[in-house]
């Protein structure tokens, strides 16, 4: 189902944005590895909790604030995809083994498992931040996807991977491992978004606006940490083809930062996005900007507060691009 975001056209801005009706109408304010005790070790920095074991590898927090953000982000994602959990043309009747990579709070895996009762859904993550209760067909494992996978080869009917742009050091290797463990005929779906800059179609995002200044500092920090800021749909599609996937394609969605679009749906998604960003700017940026970006905590906090004013204000029409990239593993004799 389309909701006006799957577009290459500019998103039309609401001239009255800033006097948002959303805050009043919607209550938005309001492993296979054994679990050793080290899995539950945390470090506290800048008022946030991070997972100690992953601290050198993954810069985002693991506390309740972040878990709430991830769950709200999942809601935003459902809105972006018109209520769907995925875009790949999978056959629900043929879903036996499904993998959700970097599952976070496990909310996607749980939703998928609830609808596809016959599928065994495995959610894997570096951090044990998933609920201890699950549906009988959903399991969570703690493991590092950048190491050699211990799953059976040719095993998964569907592999889902969402927003690991702040995680993966080698996309080529990761996607090759996805391929090796996809069952012939099965699908991989990767959902990622731009990290290089915020986009704008109508000139309202000026270089000296607070949100642009935040983004520049964020990008510099992400680059310094060795992650690929220039990830794009074209790059991801090439990695899928190089790994061996066929029927590779992508869809582009423009996801507004704030409740500025005229279209009601897009405006709602922008409003939810603003709530996600209200802790997300810190979750994404604080650790890297203070560790490798050369900012003090006070400087980074000020950037974040000022950028949020732009996002809520409705006058800066920024958005990020999100891609759903899919590919199918060929069956023997099919290509
Ligand atoms: C931004 S969150 C996205 C969570 C989830 N995919 C979603 O869309 O709601 C990224 C997740 O990837 C996990 N992660 C990062 N690096 C990982 C790795 N090497 N292996 C497994 N999980 C990883 C993090 O712990 C975090 O939970």
CSV table of C-alpha atoms and ligand atoms in Angstrom, one decimal:
chain,number,residue,atom,x,y,z
A,1,UNK,CA,0.0,0.0,0.0
A,2,UNK,CA,1.4,3.4,-0.9
A,3,UNK,CA,1.3,6.3,1.5
A,4,UNK,CA,2.8,9.0,-0.5
A,5,UNK,CA,6.4,8.5,0.7
A,6,UNK,CA,7.5,6.0,-2.0
A,7,UNK,CA,8.3,8.8,-4.4
A,8,UNK,CA,11.1,10.6,-6.2
A,9,UNK,CA,8.9,13.7,-6.3
A,10,UNK,CA,9.3,16.5,-3.7
A,11,UNK,CA,7.1,16.1,-0.7
A,12,UNK,CA,4.7,19.1,-0.6
A,13,UNK,CA,5.1,21.1,2.6
A,14,UNK,CA,2.2,22.4,4.7
A,15,UNK,CA,2.4,26.2,4.9
A,16,UNK,CA,1.0,26.0,8.5
A,17,UNK,CA,3.5,23.4,9.7
A,18,UNK,CA,4.9,24.3,13.0
A,19,UNK,CA,1.4,24.8,14.4
A,20,UNK,CA,1.2,21.0,14.4
A,21,UNK,CA,-2.1,19.4,15.1
A,22,UNK,CA,-0.4,16.0,15.8
A,23,UNK,CA,0.8,16.7,19.3
A,24,UNK,CA,-2.8,17.6,20.3
A,25,UNK,CA,-4.6,14.9,18.3
A,26,UNK,CA,-2.2,12.0,18.9
A,27,UNK,CA,-0.7,11.4,22.3
A,28,UNK,CA,2.8,11.3,21.0
A,29,UNK,CA,4.3,12.9,24.1
A,30,UNK,CA,3.1,11.1,26.0
A,31,UNK,CA,22.5,-17.2,20.6
A,32,UNK,CA,23.6,-19.7,20.0
A,33,UNK,CA,26.1,-18.1,22.4
A,34,UNK,CA,25.5,-19.0,26.0
A,35,UNK,CA,24.4,-16.2,28.2
A,36,UNK,CA,27.4,-15.4,30.4
A,37,UNK,CA,27.1,-12.7,33.0
A,38,UNK,CA,29.4,-10.4,30.8
A,39,UNK,CA,26.4,-10.2,28.4
A,40,UNK,CA,24.7,-8.1,31.1
A,41,UNK,CA,27.6,-5.8,31.8
A,42,UNK,CA,26.8,-2.2,31.1
A,43,UNK,CA,28.8,1.0,31.0
A,44,UNK,CA,27.3,4.4,31.7
A,45,UNK,CA,28.4,7.5,29.8
A,46,UNK,CA,26.8,10.9,29.2
A,47,UNK,CA,23.8,9.7,31.2
A,48,UNK,CA,23.1,6.8,29.0
A,49,UNK,CA,23.7,3.0,29.4
A,50,UNK,CA,25.7,1.1,26.8
A,51,UNK,CA,26.4,-2.6,26.5
A,52,UNK,CA,30.0,-3.2,27.6
A,53,UNK,CA,30.7,-6.2,25.4
A,54,UNK,CA,29.7,-4.3,22.3
A,55,UNK,CA,31.1,-0.9,23.3
A,56,UNK,CA,33.9,-0.9,20.7
A,57,UNK,CA,31.7,-2.2,18.0
A,58,UNK,CA,28.3,-0.5,18.3
A,59,UNK,CA,28.0,3.1,19.5
A,60,UNK,CA,24.3,3.3,20.4
A,61,UNK,CA,22.8,2.8,23.9
A,62,UNK,CA,21.0,-0.2,25.3
A,63,UNK,CA,18.8,1.4,28.0
A,64,UNK,CA,15.0,1.7,28.4
A,65,UNK,CA,15.0,5.0,26.6
A,66,UNK,CA,16.6,3.4,23.6
A,67,UNK,CA,14.3,0.3,23.7
A,68,UNK,CA,11.3,2.6,23.7
A,69,UNK,CA,12.8,4.5,20.8
A,70,UNK,CA,13.3,1.3,18.8
A,71,UNK,CA,9.7,0.3,19.5
A,72,UNK,CA,8.4,3.7,18.3
A,73,UNK,CA,10.7,3.5,15.3
A,74,UNK,CA,9.1,0.1,14.5
A,75,UNK,CA,5.7,1.9,14.5
A,76,UNK,CA,7.1,4.6,12.2
A,77,UNK,CA,8.5,1.8,9.9
A,78,UNK,CA,5.1,0.2,9.6
A,79,UNK,CA,3.6,3.5,8.6
A,80,UNK,CA,6.3,4.1,6.0
A,81,UNK,CA,5.6,0.6,4.5
A,82,UNK,CA,1.8,1.2,4.6
A,83,UNK,CA,1.4,-1.3,7.4
A,84,UNK,CA,3.6,-4.0,5.9
A,85,UNK,CA,6.5,-5.7,7.7
A,86,UNK,CA,8.4,-6.3,4.5
A,87,UNK,CA,8.2,-5.6,0.8
A,88,UNK,CA,9.8,-8.9,-0.6
A,89,UNK,CA,7.3,-11.1,-2.5
A,90,UNK,CA,7.7,-14.0,-0.1
A,91,UNK,CA,5.1,-16.8,0.0
A,92,UNK,CA,3.8,-16.8,3.6
A,93,UNK,CA,2.9,-20.5,3.3
A,94,UNK,CA,6.5,-21.3,2.5
A,95,UNK,CA,8.0,-19.5,5.5
A,96,UNK,CA,9.6,-22.2,7.7
A,97,UNK,CA,12.8,-20.5,8.9
A,98,UNK,CA,13.2,-16.7,9.1
A,99,UNK,CA,16.1,-14.7,10.5
A,100,UNK,CA,15.9,-11.1,11.8
A,101,UNK,CA,19.4,-9.7,11.9
A,102,UNK,CA,20.2,-7.1,14.6
A,103,UNK,CA,16.7,-7.6,16.0
A,104,UNK,CA,17.0,-4.9,18.6
A,105,UNK,CA,14.0,-5.3,21.0
A,106,UNK,CA,12.8,-8.1,18.8
A,107,UNK,CA,9.6,-6.3,17.9
A,108,UNK,CA,9.8,-7.1,14.1
A,109,UNK,CA,10.5,-10.8,14.8
A,110,UNK,CA,7.6,-11.0,17.2
A,111,UNK,CA,5.2,-9.3,14.8
A,112,UNK,CA,6.3,-11.5,12.0
A,113,UNK,CA,6.1,-14.7,14.1
A,114,UNK,CA,2.6,-13.7,15.3
A,115,UNK,CA,1.3,-13.5,11.7
A,116,UNK,CA,3.3,-16.5,10.4
A,117,UNK,CA,2.6,-19.1,13.0
A,118,UNK,CA,4.3,-21.9,11.0
A,119,UNK,CA,7.5,-20.0,10.7
A,120,UNK,CA,10.3,-20.4,13.2
A,121,UNK,CA,11.6,-16.9,13.6
A,122,UNK,CA,15.1,-16.3,15.0
A,123,UNK,CA,16.0,-12.8,16.1
A,124,UNK,CA,19.7,-12.3,16.6
A,125,UNK,CA,21.5,-9.3,18.2
A,126,UNK,CA,24.8,-8.4,19.9
A,127,UNK,CA,22.8,-7.2,23.0
A,128,UNK,CA,20.3,-9.2,25.0
A,129,UNK,CA,17.7,-6.5,25.0
A,130,UNK,CA,14.8,-8.7,23.8
A,131,UNK,CA,11.9,-9.7,26.0
A,132,UNK,CA,12.3,-13.0,27.9
A,133,UNK,CA,8.7,-13.9,26.9
A,134,UNK,CA,8.1,-14.7,23.2
A,135,UNK,CA,5.7,-16.6,21.0
A,136,UNK,CA,6.5,-20.3,20.8
A,137,UNK,CA,7.8,-19.9,17.3
A,138,UNK,CA,10.1,-16.9,18.0
A,139,UNK,CA,13.5,-17.3,19.6
A,140,UNK,CA,16.2,-14.7,20.4
A,141,UNK,CA,19.9,-15.3,20.3
A,142,UNK,CA,22.9,-13.2,21.3
A,143,UNK,CA,25.6,-13.3,18.7
A,144,UNK,CA,27.8,-11.1,16.5
A,145,UNK,CA,26.8,-11.1,12.8
A,146,UNK,CA,30.2,-9.9,11.8
A,147,UNK,CA,31.8,-13.2,12.9
A,148,UNK,CA,31.4,-16.5,11.0
A,149,UNK,CA,27.8,-17.6,11.2
A,150,UNK,CA,27.1,-20.9,12.8
A,151,UNK,CA,23.6,-21.4,11.2
A,152,UNK,CA,23.1,-24.1,8.7
A,153,UNK,CA,23.9,-23.1,5.1
A,154,UNK,CA,20.9,-22.8,2.7
A,155,UNK,CA,18.6,-22.6,5.7
A,156,UNK,CA,16.5,-19.4,5.9
A,157,UNK,CA,13.5,-18.8,3.7
A,158,UNK,CA,13.7,-15.1,4.5
A,159,UNK,CA,16.4,-13.0,6.0
A,160,UNK,CA,15.4,-9.5,7.2
A,161,UNK,CA,17.9,-6.8,8.1
A,162,UNK,CA,16.8,-3.3,9.3
A,163,UNK,CA,18.8,-0.3,10.1
A,164,UNK,CA,22.2,-1.7,10.7
A,165,UNK,CA,24.0,1.2,9.1
A,166,UNK,CA,25.5,2.2,12.4
A,167,UNK,CA,26.6,-1.4,12.9
A,168,UNK,CA,28.1,-3.2,9.9
A,169,UNK,CA,31.8,-2.6,9.1
A,170,UNK,CA,31.8,-4.9,6.0
A,171,UNK,CA,28.6,-5.0,4.1
A,172,UNK,CA,30.1,-7.2,1.5
A,173,UNK,CA,31.0,-9.9,4.0
A,174,UNK,CA,27.7,-9.6,5.8
A,175,UNK,CA,25.6,-9.9,2.6
A,176,UNK,CA,27.7,-12.8,1.5
A,177,UNK,CA,26.9,-14.6,4.8
A,178,UNK,CA,23.2,-13.8,4.3
A,179,UNK,CA,23.4,-15.4,0.8
A,180,UNK,CA,25.2,-18.5,2.0
A,181,UNK,CA,22.5,-19.1,4.7
A,182,UNK,CA,19.5,-18.2,2.5
A,183,UNK,CA,17.6,-21.3,1.2
A,184,UNK,CA,17.6,-21.5,-2.6
A,185,UNK,CA,14.4,-19.6,-3.7
A,186,UNK,CA,14.5,-17.6,-0.4
A,187,UNK,CA,14.7,-13.8,-0.1
A,188,UNK,CA,16.9,-11.2,1.7
A,189,UNK,CA,15.4,-7.8,2.5
A,190,UNK,CA,17.6,-5.0,3.7
A,191,UNK,CA,16.1,-1.7,4.9
A,192,UNK,CA,18.6,1.1,5.3
A,193,UNK,CA,18.7,4.9,5.1
A,194,UNK,CA,21.0,7.7,4.2
A,195,UNK,CA,23.7,8.6,6.7
A,196,UNK,CA,25.7,11.1,4.6
A,197,UNK,CA,23.3,14.1,4.9
A,198,UNK,CA,19.8,15.2,5.4
A,199,UNK,CA,17.9,15.9,2.2
A,200,UNK,CA,15.6,18.8,1.3
A,201,UNK,CA,13.8,19.6,-1.9
A,202,UNK,CA,12.8,23.2,-1.4
A,203,UNK,CA,15.9,25.1,0.0
A,204,UNK,CA,14.5,25.4,3.5
A,205,UNK,CA,17.5,23.4,4.9
A,206,UNK,CA,20.2,26.0,5.1
A,207,UNK,CA,23.8,25.0,5.8
A,208,UNK,CA,23.7,27.2,8.9
A,209,UNK,CA,20.5,25.7,10.3
A,210,UNK,CA,20.9,23.8,13.6
A,211,UNK,CA,19.8,20.5,12.1
A,212,UNK,CA,22.3,20.8,9.3
A,213,UNK,CA,25.1,21.6,11.7
A,214,UNK,CA,24.1,18.6,13.9
A,215,UNK,CA,24.2,16.4,10.7
A,216,UNK,CA,27.6,17.7,9.7
A,217,UNK,CA,29.0,16.9,13.1
A,218,UNK,CA,27.3,13.5,13.1
A,219,UNK,CA,28.5,12.6,9.7
A,220,UNK,CA,32.1,13.6,10.6
A,221,UNK,CA,31.9,11.3,13.7
A,222,UNK,CA,30.4,8.4,11.8
A,223,UNK,CA,33.2,8.6,9.2
A,224,UNK,CA,35.9,8.8,11.9
A,225,UNK,CA,34.5,5.6,13.4
A,226,UNK,CA,35.1,3.7,10.2
A,227,UNK,CA,31.4,3.1,9.2
A,228,UNK,CA,30.3,3.6,5.6
A,229,UNK,CA,28.5,7.0,5.5
A,230,UNK,CA,28.0,6.7,1.7
A,231,UNK,CA,25.9,3.5,1.9
A,232,UNK,CA,23.3,3.7,-0.9
A,233,UNK,CA,20.7,1.6,-2.6
A,234,UNK,CA,23.0,1.2,-5.6
A,235,UNK,CA,25.9,-0.1,-3.4
A,236,UNK,CA,23.6,-2.5,-1.5
A,237,UNK,CA,22.1,-3.8,-4.7
A,238,UNK,CA,25.6,-4.4,-6.1
A,239,UNK,CA,26.6,-6.3,-2.9
A,240,UNK,CA,23.5,-8.5,-3.3
A,241,UNK,CA,24.3,-9.2,-7.0
A,242,UNK,CA,28.0,-9.9,-6.2
A,243,UNK,CA,26.9,-12.4,-3.4
A,244,UNK,CA,24.8,-14.3,-5.9
A,245,UNK,CA,21.2,-12.9,-5.4
A,246,UNK,CA,19.0,-12.4,-8.5
A,247,UNK,CA,15.8,-10.4,-9.0
A,248,UNK,CA,17.6,-7.6,-7.0
A,249,UNK,CA,15.6,-4.4,-6.8
A,250,UNK,CA,15.0,-1.5,-4.4
A,251,UNK,CA,12.3,0.9,-3.4
A,252,UNK,CA,12.9,4.5,-2.3
A,253,UNK,CA,10.9,6.2,0.5
A,254,UNK,CA,11.4,9.8,1.6
A,255,UNK,CA,10.9,10.0,5.4
A,256,UNK,CA,10.2,13.5,6.7
A,257,UNK,CA,12.0,14.8,9.8
A,258,UNK,CA,9.1,16.5,11.6
A,259,UNK,CA,5.4,17.2,10.9
A,260,UNK,CA,5.9,19.5,8.0
A,261,UNK,CA,4.4,17.8,4.9
A,262,UNK,CA,0.9,18.8,3.7
A,263,UNK,CA,-0.1,15.1,3.1
A,264,UNK,CA,-1.8,13.9,6.3
A,265,UNK,CA,-0.1,10.5,6.3
A,266,UNK,CA,3.3,11.9,5.6
A,267,UNK,CA,2.7,14.6,8.3
A,268,UNK,CA,1.8,11.9,10.8
A,269,UNK,CA,5.0,9.9,10.0
A,270,UNK,CA,7.0,13.1,10.3
A,271,UNK,CA,5.4,13.7,13.7
A,272,UNK,CA,6.2,10.1,14.9
A,273,UNK,CA,9.7,10.6,13.4
A,274,UNK,CA,10.2,13.7,15.5
A,275,UNK,CA,9.4,11.7,18.6
A,276,UNK,CA,11.8,9.0,17.6
A,277,UNK,CA,14.4,11.7,16.9
A,278,UNK,CA,13.8,13.4,20.3
A,279,UNK,CA,16.0,10.7,21.8
A,280,UNK,CA,17.4,9.4,18.5
A,281,UNK,CA,19.7,12.4,17.9
A,282,UNK,CA,21.4,11.7,21.2
A,283,UNK,CA,21.3,7.9,20.6
A,284,UNK,CA,22.9,8.2,17.2
A,285,UNK,CA,25.3,11.1,17.8
A,286,UNK,CA,26.3,11.6,21.4
A,287,UNK,CA,28.7,8.7,21.9
A,288,UNK,CA,30.5,9.1,18.5
A,289,UNK,CA,30.6,12.9,18.6
A,290,UNK,CA,32.2,13.0,22.0
A,291,UNK,CA,34.6,9.9,21.4
A,292,UNK,CA,35.8,10.5,17.9
A,293,UNK,CA,34.1,13.7,16.7
A,294,UNK,CA,36.1,16.0,18.9
A,295,UNK,CA,33.0,17.6,20.7
A,296,UNK,CA,32.5,17.9,24.5
A,297,UNK,CA,29.3,16.6,26.0
A,298,UNK,CA,28.1,20.1,26.4
A,299,UNK,CA,28.7,21.0,22.8
A,300,UNK,CA,27.0,17.9,21.5
A,301,UNK,CA,24.0,18.4,23.8
A,302,UNK,CA,23.6,22.0,22.6
A,303,UNK,CA,23.7,20.8,19.0
A,304,UNK,CA,21.0,18.2,19.7
A,305,UNK,CA,18.7,20.6,21.5
A,306,UNK,CA,19.0,23.2,18.8
A,307,UNK,CA,18.5,20.6,16.0
A,308,UNK,CA,15.3,19.3,17.7
A,309,UNK,CA,13.9,22.9,17.6
A,310,UNK,CA,14.3,22.8,13.8
A,311,UNK,CA,12.7,19.4,13.6
A,312,UNK,CA,9.7,20.3,15.7
A,313,UNK,CA,9.4,23.8,14.2
A,314,UNK,CA,8.2,22.8,10.8
A,315,UNK,CA,10.0,25.4,8.8
A,316,UNK,CA,13.0,23.2,7.8
A,317,UNK,CA,11.7,20.5,5.4
A,318,UNK,CA,14.4,17.9,5.9
A,319,UNK,CA,13.9,14.2,5.1
A,320,UNK,CA,16.1,11.1,4.9
A,321,UNK,CA,16.0,8.5,2.1
A,322,UNK,CA,15.1,5.0,3.0
A,323,UNK,CA,15.6,2.0,0.7
A,324,UNK,CA,14.1,-1.4,0.9
A,325,UNK,CA,16.5,-3.6,-1.1
A,326,UNK,CA,15.5,-7.2,-1.9
A,327,UNK,CA,17.1,-10.1,-3.7
A,328,UNK,CA,16.3,-13.8,-4.2
A,329,UNK,CA,18.7,-16.7,-4.0
A,330,UNK,CA,18.4,-18.7,-7.3
A,331,UNK,CA,17.3,-22.3,-7.2
A,332,UNK,CA,19.4,-24.9,-8.9
A,333,UNK,CA,19.0,-24.5,-12.7
A,334,UNK,CA,17.2,-21.2,-12.4
A,335,UNK,CA,19.0,-18.0,-13.4
B,1,LIG,C1,19.4,0.6,15.2
B,1,LIG,S1,19.2,-0.9,15.9
B,1,LIG,C2,17.9,-1.6,14.9
B,1,LIG,C3,17.1,-2.7,15.6
B,1,LIG,C4,16.1,-3.4,14.7
B,1,LIG,N1,16.7,-4.0,13.5
B,1,LIG,C5,15.0,-2.5,14.3
B,1,LIG,O1,14.9,-2.1,13.1
B,1,LIG,O2,14.1,-2.2,15.2
B,1,LIG,C6,20.6,-1.9,15.5
B,1,LIG,C7,20.7,-3.2,16.3
B,1,LIG,O3,21.8,-4.0,15.7
B,1,LIG,C8,22.5,-4.6,16.7
B,1,LIG,N2,23.8,-4.9,16.2
B,1,LIG,C9,24.8,-4.0,16.0
B,1,LIG,N3,25.9,-4.7,15.5
B,1,LIG,C10,25.6,-6.0,15.5
B,1,LIG,C11,26.3,-7.2,15.2
B,1,LIG,N4,27.6,-7.1,14.8
B,1,LIG,N5,25.7,-8.4,15.3
B,1,LIG,C12,24.4,-8.5,15.8
B,1,LIG,N6,23.7,-7.4,16.1
B,1,LIG,C13,24.3,-6.2,16.0
B,1,LIG,C14,22.5,-3.6,17.9
B,1,LIG,O4,22.7,-4.2,19.1
B,1,LIG,C15,21.0,-3.0,17.7
B,1,LIG,O5,20.1,-3.7,18.5
